């Protein structure tokens, strides 16, 4: 349950209530039962008459649940009696070799695969939006900060693509998590397998998993806890990235003339007492909700502390669904922020010119003139100390004054003239020239930024392909179930 909304921009509520998965426990219980029946029939472990009655009963129950005539079941112990009412008690054989433990573990893995795929789709969309923002603001220069202090002029697209790369790593982590848990617990039984010879590989295939889980105890008693823990840790990392991006935005927004603004209708609200204020309510709400989701996610770690194996605390389906509903809301709104950002470069250049942000370039160019690095760096530092004491900016500092400071700094080498001409000194203070003059791989020059942009877009395509493949695999296992039933000649009414 996220916090109060301060602006009319509001949250995107379309589908948010359903979280990120398309199905629910009830849906998976029917698919798991069907997969077990198909496998048992193929292995001739159950007779055809019972299978026919079970399938007919399942379809009646599922239809009644969809119509609201029966509840949607969240546990197997409530699901089975409704099947047996219709199929007969002798059909309870459908549960042999199984347990609520491996059934609900399979449900959990299935639902979380859907959540992961949905989250990958959203983080990849943010990556794309960051790439689009970089393209839209190509060539724009802004101040960049280290230790909270203005440090260097920076290409805004270069800065944005750094966040795109960071979000890309989170997308990759979600995909890696997906691969680790694309295993089917069915057949693990309570915790150490079963004497009933279930074909676990076939059941995994019929449920859209890559493979059956390796260790039965891990499948039902450990992995079911470590999966939501791992997901929650990635969520914390994603929320931290968003918070960091928003903190940067907020830090410059408090200036009288901010250089990055949010062009999103209804994203601000006015003060009740101060007519001039336009408070960034949408961003503030989002930052607060990031913190809330972080606290939600961290709770998964706390719940797992000192918890013996076999306890279900970490496998609470409604809780993880609530977490990912909130994750979905935050990611969706952050994407709206990214799409609404605009750079006012004139304001950015004024901010850069208000301080000695380009001083490193002076030191570097002195080295290129044959001055040793520490002498060049020391002079540039002395120049800034003098200028600040005199309330001088680069624009108000005279070249003659720079030459005098050089003489004072050198002392015993006072006869050596300042190595840079007036034109060279002024060029060293040009933020655009500094940005474009970078020569290293991955730097902020336009050529390098274009390379980074192309590379990041290719990664977005990889993420989209991952989501597409998952959707196709879901459709494929449902087709496989239906085709298997036809091949067996059951459930065709």
XYZ file of C-alpha atoms in Angstrom:
493
model
C 0.000 0.000 0.000
C 1.894 3.029 -1.240
C 1.630 6.538 0.166
C -0.600 9.548 -0.410
C -0.555 11.250 -3.826
C 0.238 14.960 -3.746
C -0.324 15.739 -7.433
C -2.926 15.247 -10.114
C -0.412 13.326 -12.253
C -1.171 10.385 -9.975
C -0.290 6.743 -10.394
C -0.871 4.555 -13.382
C -3.532 2.262 -11.976
C -4.097 0.159 -15.107
C -3.509 -3.397 -14.074
C -1.528 -2.398 -10.982
C -3.866 -4.261 -8.659
C -2.905 -7.556 -10.313
C 0.798 -7.223 -9.724
C 3.129 -8.540 -12.389
C 1.952 -12.130 -12.826
C -0.883 -13.002 -15.207
C -2.112 -16.055 -13.348
C -2.855 -17.047 -9.754
C -2.471 -20.060 -7.470
C -5.827 -21.473 -8.540
C -4.762 -21.447 -12.211
C -1.483 -23.197 -11.421
C -3.187 -25.864 -9.267
C -5.245 -26.923 -12.296
C -2.211 -26.920 -14.622
C -0.137 -28.949 -12.131
C -2.921 -31.511 -11.666
C -3.295 -31.852 -15.410
C 0.452 -32.307 -15.937
C 0.570 -34.999 -13.237
C -2.370 -36.833 -14.803
C -0.843 -36.743 -18.283
C 2.479 -38.070 -17.034
C 0.841 -40.797 -14.941
C -1.281 -41.875 -17.909
C 1.724 -41.963 -20.219
C 3.596 -44.093 -17.663
C 0.467 -46.242 -17.153
C 0.416 -45.441 -13.437
C -3.277 -44.469 -13.390
C -6.236 -45.924 -15.278
C -8.052 -44.050 -18.009
C -11.482 -44.029 -16.315
C -10.209 -42.232 -13.230
C -8.252 -39.782 -15.385
C -11.380 -38.961 -17.415
C -13.394 -38.298 -14.251
C -10.655 -36.185 -12.682
C -10.240 -34.042 -15.817
C -13.992 -33.548 -16.125
C -14.228 -32.552 -12.447
C -11.277 -30.172 -12.756
C -12.832 -28.385 -15.699
C -16.126 -28.025 -13.849
C -14.373 -26.631 -10.772
C -12.224 -24.226 -12.795
C -15.256 -22.976 -14.716
C -17.208 -22.491 -11.462
C -14.271 -20.563 -9.971
C -14.063 -18.292 -13.006
C -17.810 -17.581 -12.767
C -17.578 -16.817 -9.040
C -19.663 -19.843 -8.070
C -16.658 -21.290 -6.229
C -13.710 -19.514 -4.661
C -10.316 -19.454 -6.329
C -8.224 -21.855 -4.309
C -4.938 -20.870 -2.685
C -4.149 -24.257 -1.096
C -4.278 -27.816 -2.357
C -6.081 -29.094 0.750
C -9.097 -26.954 -0.168
C -8.769 -27.600 -3.885
C -8.801 -31.426 -3.766
C -12.172 -31.913 -1.952
C -13.997 -30.003 -4.704
C -12.486 -32.338 -7.314
C -13.324 -35.478 -5.351
C -16.938 -34.357 -4.794
C -17.394 -34.614 -8.543
C -14.956 -37.376 -9.506
C -15.382 -39.771 -6.564
C -13.133 -40.687 -3.662
C -11.332 -43.375 -5.660
C -9.902 -40.525 -7.739
C -7.858 -39.389 -4.748
C -5.169 -41.546 -6.341
C -4.330 -38.409 -8.318
C -2.386 -37.199 -5.271
C -0.164 -40.224 -4.819
C 3.535 -39.365 -4.908
C 2.781 -35.692 -4.300
C 2.434 -33.276 -1.405
C 1.169 -29.781 -0.787
C 4.863 -29.049 -0.316
C 6.015 -29.752 -3.869
C 2.723 -28.577 -5.408
C 2.807 -25.153 -3.752
C 6.563 -24.859 -4.357
C 5.822 -25.368 -8.062
C 3.052 -22.758 -7.884
C 5.477 -20.319 -6.253
C 8.166 -20.887 -8.872
C 5.633 -20.546 -11.690
C 4.182 -17.298 -10.364
C 7.586 -15.810 -9.637
C 8.799 -16.619 -13.137
C 5.895 -14.516 -14.386
C 6.763 -11.728 -11.964
C 10.404 -11.775 -13.015
C 9.518 -11.659 -16.711
C 7.118 -8.769 -16.040
C 9.778 -6.882 -14.081
C 12.369 -7.459 -16.802
C 9.904 -5.978 -19.269
C 9.555 -2.880 -17.078
C 13.260 -2.383 -16.348
C 14.033 -2.841 -20.056
C 11.401 -0.200 -20.823
C 13.201 2.170 -18.437
C 16.488 1.368 -20.193
C 14.847 2.247 -23.499
C 13.406 5.479 -22.094
C 16.843 6.455 -20.791
C 18.282 5.750 -24.243
C 15.540 7.873 -25.809
C 16.302 10.668 -23.330
C 20.010 10.481 -24.189
C 19.190 10.733 -27.907
C 16.751 13.603 -27.353
C 19.251 15.640 -25.325
C 22.341 14.689 -27.351
C 25.103 17.298 -27.058
C 23.696 19.000 -23.941
C 26.260 19.829 -21.242
C 25.468 19.981 -17.511
C 27.492 20.194 -14.294
C 28.432 16.907 -12.627
C 29.183 16.418 -8.956
C 31.421 14.295 -6.731
C 31.195 14.332 -2.952
C 28.243 16.682 -3.372
C 30.459 19.363 -4.936
C 30.460 20.568 -8.531
C 33.325 18.687 -10.188
C 33.340 18.699 -13.992
C 31.211 19.601 -16.986
C 29.455 16.479 -18.220
C 27.495 15.370 -21.252
C 23.925 14.823 -20.025
C 23.438 11.848 -22.391
C 26.624 10.297 -20.963
C 25.216 10.679 -17.439
C 21.848 9.232 -18.472
C 23.442 6.262 -20.234
C 25.378 5.479 -17.056
C 22.011 4.902 -15.374
C 20.835 2.921 -18.389
C 23.831 0.618 -17.908
C 23.060 0.288 -14.201
C 19.434 -0.610 -14.937
C 20.749 -3.043 -17.533
C 22.707 -4.839 -14.828
C 19.534 -5.168 -12.760
C 17.701 -6.521 -15.815
C 20.500 -9.065 -16.213
C 20.290 -10.001 -12.523
C 16.555 -10.651 -12.835
C 17.200 -12.818 -15.896
C 19.916 -14.756 -14.064
C 17.563 -15.258 -11.109
C 14.927 -16.536 -13.534
C 17.381 -19.089 -14.931
C 18.400 -20.291 -11.476
C 14.776 -20.971 -10.531
C 13.478 -22.241 -13.875
C 13.345 -25.653 -12.228
C 10.279 -27.715 -11.368
C 9.846 -28.965 -7.765
C 7.078 -31.442 -8.692
C 8.078 -34.925 -7.566
C 10.069 -33.638 -4.613
C 7.240 -34.876 -2.433
C 7.263 -33.653 1.152
C 11.042 -33.200 1.169
C 12.931 -36.254 -0.090
C 11.124 -37.591 -3.121
C 8.584 -40.422 -3.389
C 8.386 -44.146 -4.029
C 5.792 -43.453 -6.744
C 7.810 -43.365 -10.006
C 6.758 -39.955 -11.303
C 8.460 -38.860 -14.515
C 9.780 -35.554 -13.203
C 11.378 -34.513 -16.475
C 8.096 -34.972 -18.334
C 6.131 -33.068 -15.675
C 8.643 -30.203 -15.825
C 8.181 -30.056 -19.594
C 4.385 -30.102 -19.250
C 4.591 -27.113 -16.880
C 6.992 -24.998 -18.929
C 10.081 -25.444 -16.750
C 13.555 -25.944 -18.134
C 14.325 -28.928 -15.917
C 13.247 -30.681 -12.704
C 14.989 -29.447 -9.547
C 18.131 -31.394 -8.643
C 17.675 -31.922 -4.899
C 14.246 -32.725 -3.459
C 14.972 -31.182 -0.054
C 16.253 -27.978 -1.640
C 13.256 -27.812 -3.991
C 10.609 -27.782 -1.280
C 12.347 -26.524 1.832
C 15.179 -24.155 0.881
C 14.767 -22.773 -2.646
C 11.223 -21.635 -1.882
C 12.695 -19.277 0.715
C 15.793 -18.174 -1.158
C 13.851 -17.257 -4.306
C 11.808 -14.411 -2.760
C 14.879 -13.357 -0.775
C 16.956 -13.060 -3.951
C 14.169 -11.199 -5.726
C 13.792 -8.796 -2.819
C 17.522 -8.061 -2.866
C 17.399 -7.148 -6.553
C 14.334 -5.001 -5.864
C 16.287 -3.083 -3.181
C 19.076 -2.473 -5.698
C 16.601 -1.185 -8.303
C 14.895 1.113 -5.793
C 18.289 2.466 -4.738
C 19.092 3.355 -8.352
C 15.789 5.183 -8.781
C 16.278 7.039 -5.492
C 19.775 8.101 -6.550
C 18.525 9.416 -9.880
C 15.694 11.319 -8.179
C 18.085 12.704 -5.558
C 20.230 14.175 -8.341
C 17.148 15.711 -9.897
C 15.979 17.169 -6.588
C 19.416 18.573 -5.709
C 19.471 20.767 -8.815
C 15.720 21.472 -8.778
C 16.090 23.597 -5.639
C 18.105 26.159 -7.636
C 16.244 29.233 -8.826
C 16.945 28.171 -12.386
C 17.221 24.356 -12.525
C 18.763 22.891 -15.645
C 16.796 19.633 -15.691
C 13.031 19.986 -15.457
C 10.094 17.596 -15.577
C 7.640 18.285 -18.378
C 4.746 16.249 -16.997
C 1.297 17.736 -16.618
C 0.121 17.812 -13.020
C 3.505 16.823 -11.588
C 3.764 19.858 -9.275
C 1.461 21.441 -6.731
C 1.289 24.969 -5.324
C 1.953 26.051 -1.772
C -1.007 27.052 0.393
C 0.928 30.105 1.648
C 3.739 30.913 -0.811
C 2.425 31.853 -4.258
C 5.780 31.445 -6.007
C 6.307 27.783 -5.097
C 5.810 24.892 -7.474
C 6.571 21.812 -5.413
C 7.740 18.680 -7.301
C 5.085 16.492 -5.695
C 5.181 13.692 -8.266
C 8.930 13.208 -7.797
C 8.638 13.507 -4.008
C 5.849 10.906 -3.908
C 7.904 8.577 -6.067
C 11.030 9.006 -3.937
C 9.004 8.250 -0.792
C 7.444 5.167 -2.395
C 10.912 3.945 -3.394
C 11.851 4.056 0.266
C 8.665 2.238 1.214
C 9.255 -0.542 -1.325
C 12.827 -0.822 -0.037
C 11.526 -1.340 3.497
C 9.036 -3.925 2.199
C 11.782 -5.803 0.386
C 14.203 -5.745 3.309
C 11.519 -7.384 5.471
C 12.058 -10.621 3.517
C 15.571 -10.822 4.911
C 14.343 -10.227 8.458
C 11.670 -12.908 8.168
C 14.240 -15.470 7.100
C 16.568 -14.856 10.051
C 16.819 -17.855 12.439
C 14.094 -19.658 10.485
C 14.513 -23.450 10.406
C 13.977 -25.284 7.122
C 10.447 -26.433 6.456
C 8.848 -23.205 7.707
C 6.732 -21.320 5.147
C 7.259 -17.730 6.373
C 9.172 -16.665 3.280
C 6.759 -18.301 0.835
C 3.754 -16.127 1.623
C 2.159 -15.618 -1.793
C -0.069 -12.591 -0.942
C 2.906 -10.744 0.568
C 5.209 -11.177 -2.400
C 2.348 -10.244 -4.712
C 1.831 -7.016 -2.726
C 5.535 -6.258 -2.975
C 5.542 -6.646 -6.750
C 2.344 -4.615 -7.149
C 4.242 -1.776 -5.480
C 7.361 -2.461 -7.555
C 5.247 -2.255 -10.699
C 3.794 1.094 -9.630
C 7.198 2.620 -8.839
C 8.795 1.400 -12.075
C 5.884 2.663 -14.138
C 6.004 6.122 -12.587
C 9.780 6.357 -12.835
C 9.474 5.606 -16.543
C 7.056 8.561 -16.813
C 9.625 10.779 -15.079
C 12.395 9.730 -17.477
C 10.166 10.391 -20.477
C 9.271 13.833 -19.142
C 12.777 15.160 -18.435
C 14.089 18.124 -20.429
C 17.474 19.893 -20.219
C 17.673 23.687 -20.127
C 21.263 23.953 -21.238
C 21.561 27.735 -20.819
C 20.845 27.313 -17.115
C 23.336 24.448 -16.932
C 26.106 26.490 -18.568
C 25.433 29.411 -16.202
C 25.779 27.053 -13.249
C 29.069 25.721 -14.603
C 30.353 29.272 -15.205
C 29.439 30.299 -11.657
C 32.275 28.166 -10.263
C 35.673 26.855 -11.306
C 34.288 23.590 -12.628
C 36.688 23.504 -15.581
C 39.877 23.907 -13.523
C 41.097 20.344 -14.086
C 41.429 21.198 -17.765
C 43.794 24.060 -16.928
C 46.040 21.676 -15.016
C 45.917 19.060 -17.800
C 46.771 21.581 -20.492
C 49.716 22.885 -18.470
C 51.074 19.329 -18.423
C 50.687 19.238 -22.204
C 52.817 22.387 -22.227
C 55.642 20.564 -20.438
C 54.833 21.493 -16.844
C 55.032 18.588 -14.393
C 51.646 17.358 -13.179
C 51.941 18.442 -9.517
C 53.095 21.935 -10.428
C 50.239 22.320 -12.890
C 47.701 20.926 -10.449
C 49.065 23.046 -7.578
C 48.890 26.241 -9.634
C 45.294 25.542 -10.703
C 44.337 24.960 -7.063
C 46.045 28.220 -6.004
C 44.219 30.085 -8.768
C 40.855 28.835 -7.496
C 41.701 29.682 -3.870
C 42.642 33.238 -4.897
C 39.560 33.636 -7.109
C 37.149 32.473 -4.435
C 38.728 34.761 -1.861
C 38.184 37.623 -4.326
C 34.669 36.408 -5.297
C 35.932 35.960 -8.821
C 34.415 33.598 -11.380
C 36.093 32.414 -14.594
C 34.203 35.120 -16.488
C 35.339 37.936 -14.200
C 38.964 36.835 -13.813
C 41.398 38.702 -16.076
C 44.186 36.940 -17.940
C 46.695 39.436 -16.489
C 45.620 38.377 -12.987
C 46.215 34.743 -13.881
C 49.728 35.576 -15.060
C 50.495 37.393 -11.778
C 49.249 34.430 -9.722
C 51.509 32.189 -11.827
C 54.522 34.351 -10.932
C 53.661 34.304 -7.241
C 53.143 30.547 -7.321
C 56.473 29.766 -9.042
C 58.548 32.058 -6.780
C 62.120 30.974 -7.648
C 61.075 30.326 -11.266
C 59.321 33.659 -11.551
C 60.996 34.495 -14.840
C 59.139 31.635 -16.569
C 56.072 33.175 -18.249
C 52.634 31.610 -17.922
C 52.727 28.842 -20.587
C 49.228 29.443 -21.987
C 48.130 32.295 -24.199
C 44.969 34.188 -23.305
C 43.061 32.325 -26.039
C 44.356 28.969 -24.803
C 43.413 29.806 -21.205
C 39.875 30.781 -22.187
C 39.518 27.650 -24.332
C 40.462 25.550 -21.307
C 37.411 26.988 -19.537
C 34.969 26.053 -22.304
C 32.779 23.223 -20.958
C 31.679 22.079 -24.422
C 35.284 21.794 -25.588
C 36.175 19.834 -22.452
C 33.364 17.340 -23.015
C 34.180 16.874 -26.677
C 37.905 16.726 -25.994
C 37.752 13.481 -24.026
C 39.730 10.757 -25.803
C 39.303 7.582 -23.765
C 36.910 4.698 -24.408
C 33.622 5.144 -22.573
C 34.135 8.892 -22.157
C 31.615 11.676 -22.687
C 32.658 12.737 -26.193
C 29.823 12.582 -28.675
C 31.463 9.778 -30.623
C 31.755 7.617 -27.502
C 28.244 8.491 -26.326
C 26.863 7.382 -29.682
C 28.662 4.046 -29.243
C 27.297 3.642 -25.715
C 23.803 4.446 -26.909
C 23.959 1.849 -29.667
C 25.290 -0.770 -27.260
C 22.589 -0.088 -24.674
C 19.825 -0.299 -27.262
C 21.116 -3.722 -28.298
C 20.852 -4.849 -24.672
C 17.281 -3.604 -24.514
C 16.509 -5.798 -27.501
C 18.041 -8.790 -25.716
C 15.764 -8.149 -22.725
C 12.718 -7.837 -24.979
C 13.668 -11.117 -26.635
C 13.908 -12.768 -23.210
C 10.364 -11.665 -22.334
C 9.096 -12.753 -25.763
C 10.672 -16.193 -25.365
C 9.088 -16.594 -21.954
C 5.643 -15.702 -23.285
C 6.123 -18.206 -26.103
C 7.209 -20.905 -23.648
C 4.070 -20.336 -21.587
C 1.892 -20.765 -24.654
C 3.938 -23.799 -25.694
C 3.456 -25.764 -22.482
C -0.294 -25.111 -22.538
C -0.425 -26.403 -26.119
C 1.658 -29.398 -25.088
C -0.818 -30.251 -22.345
C -3.781 -30.109 -24.722
C -1.985 -32.062 -27.471
C -0.906 -34.705 -24.946
C -4.498 -35.138 -23.773
C -5.635 -35.613 -27.360
C -2.872 -38.126 -27.995
C -3.985 -40.066 -24.929
C -7.622 -39.827 -25.973
C -8.848 -38.287 -22.704
C -10.427 -34.984 -21.693
C -11.797 -34.270 -25.145
C -15.429 -33.629 -24.210
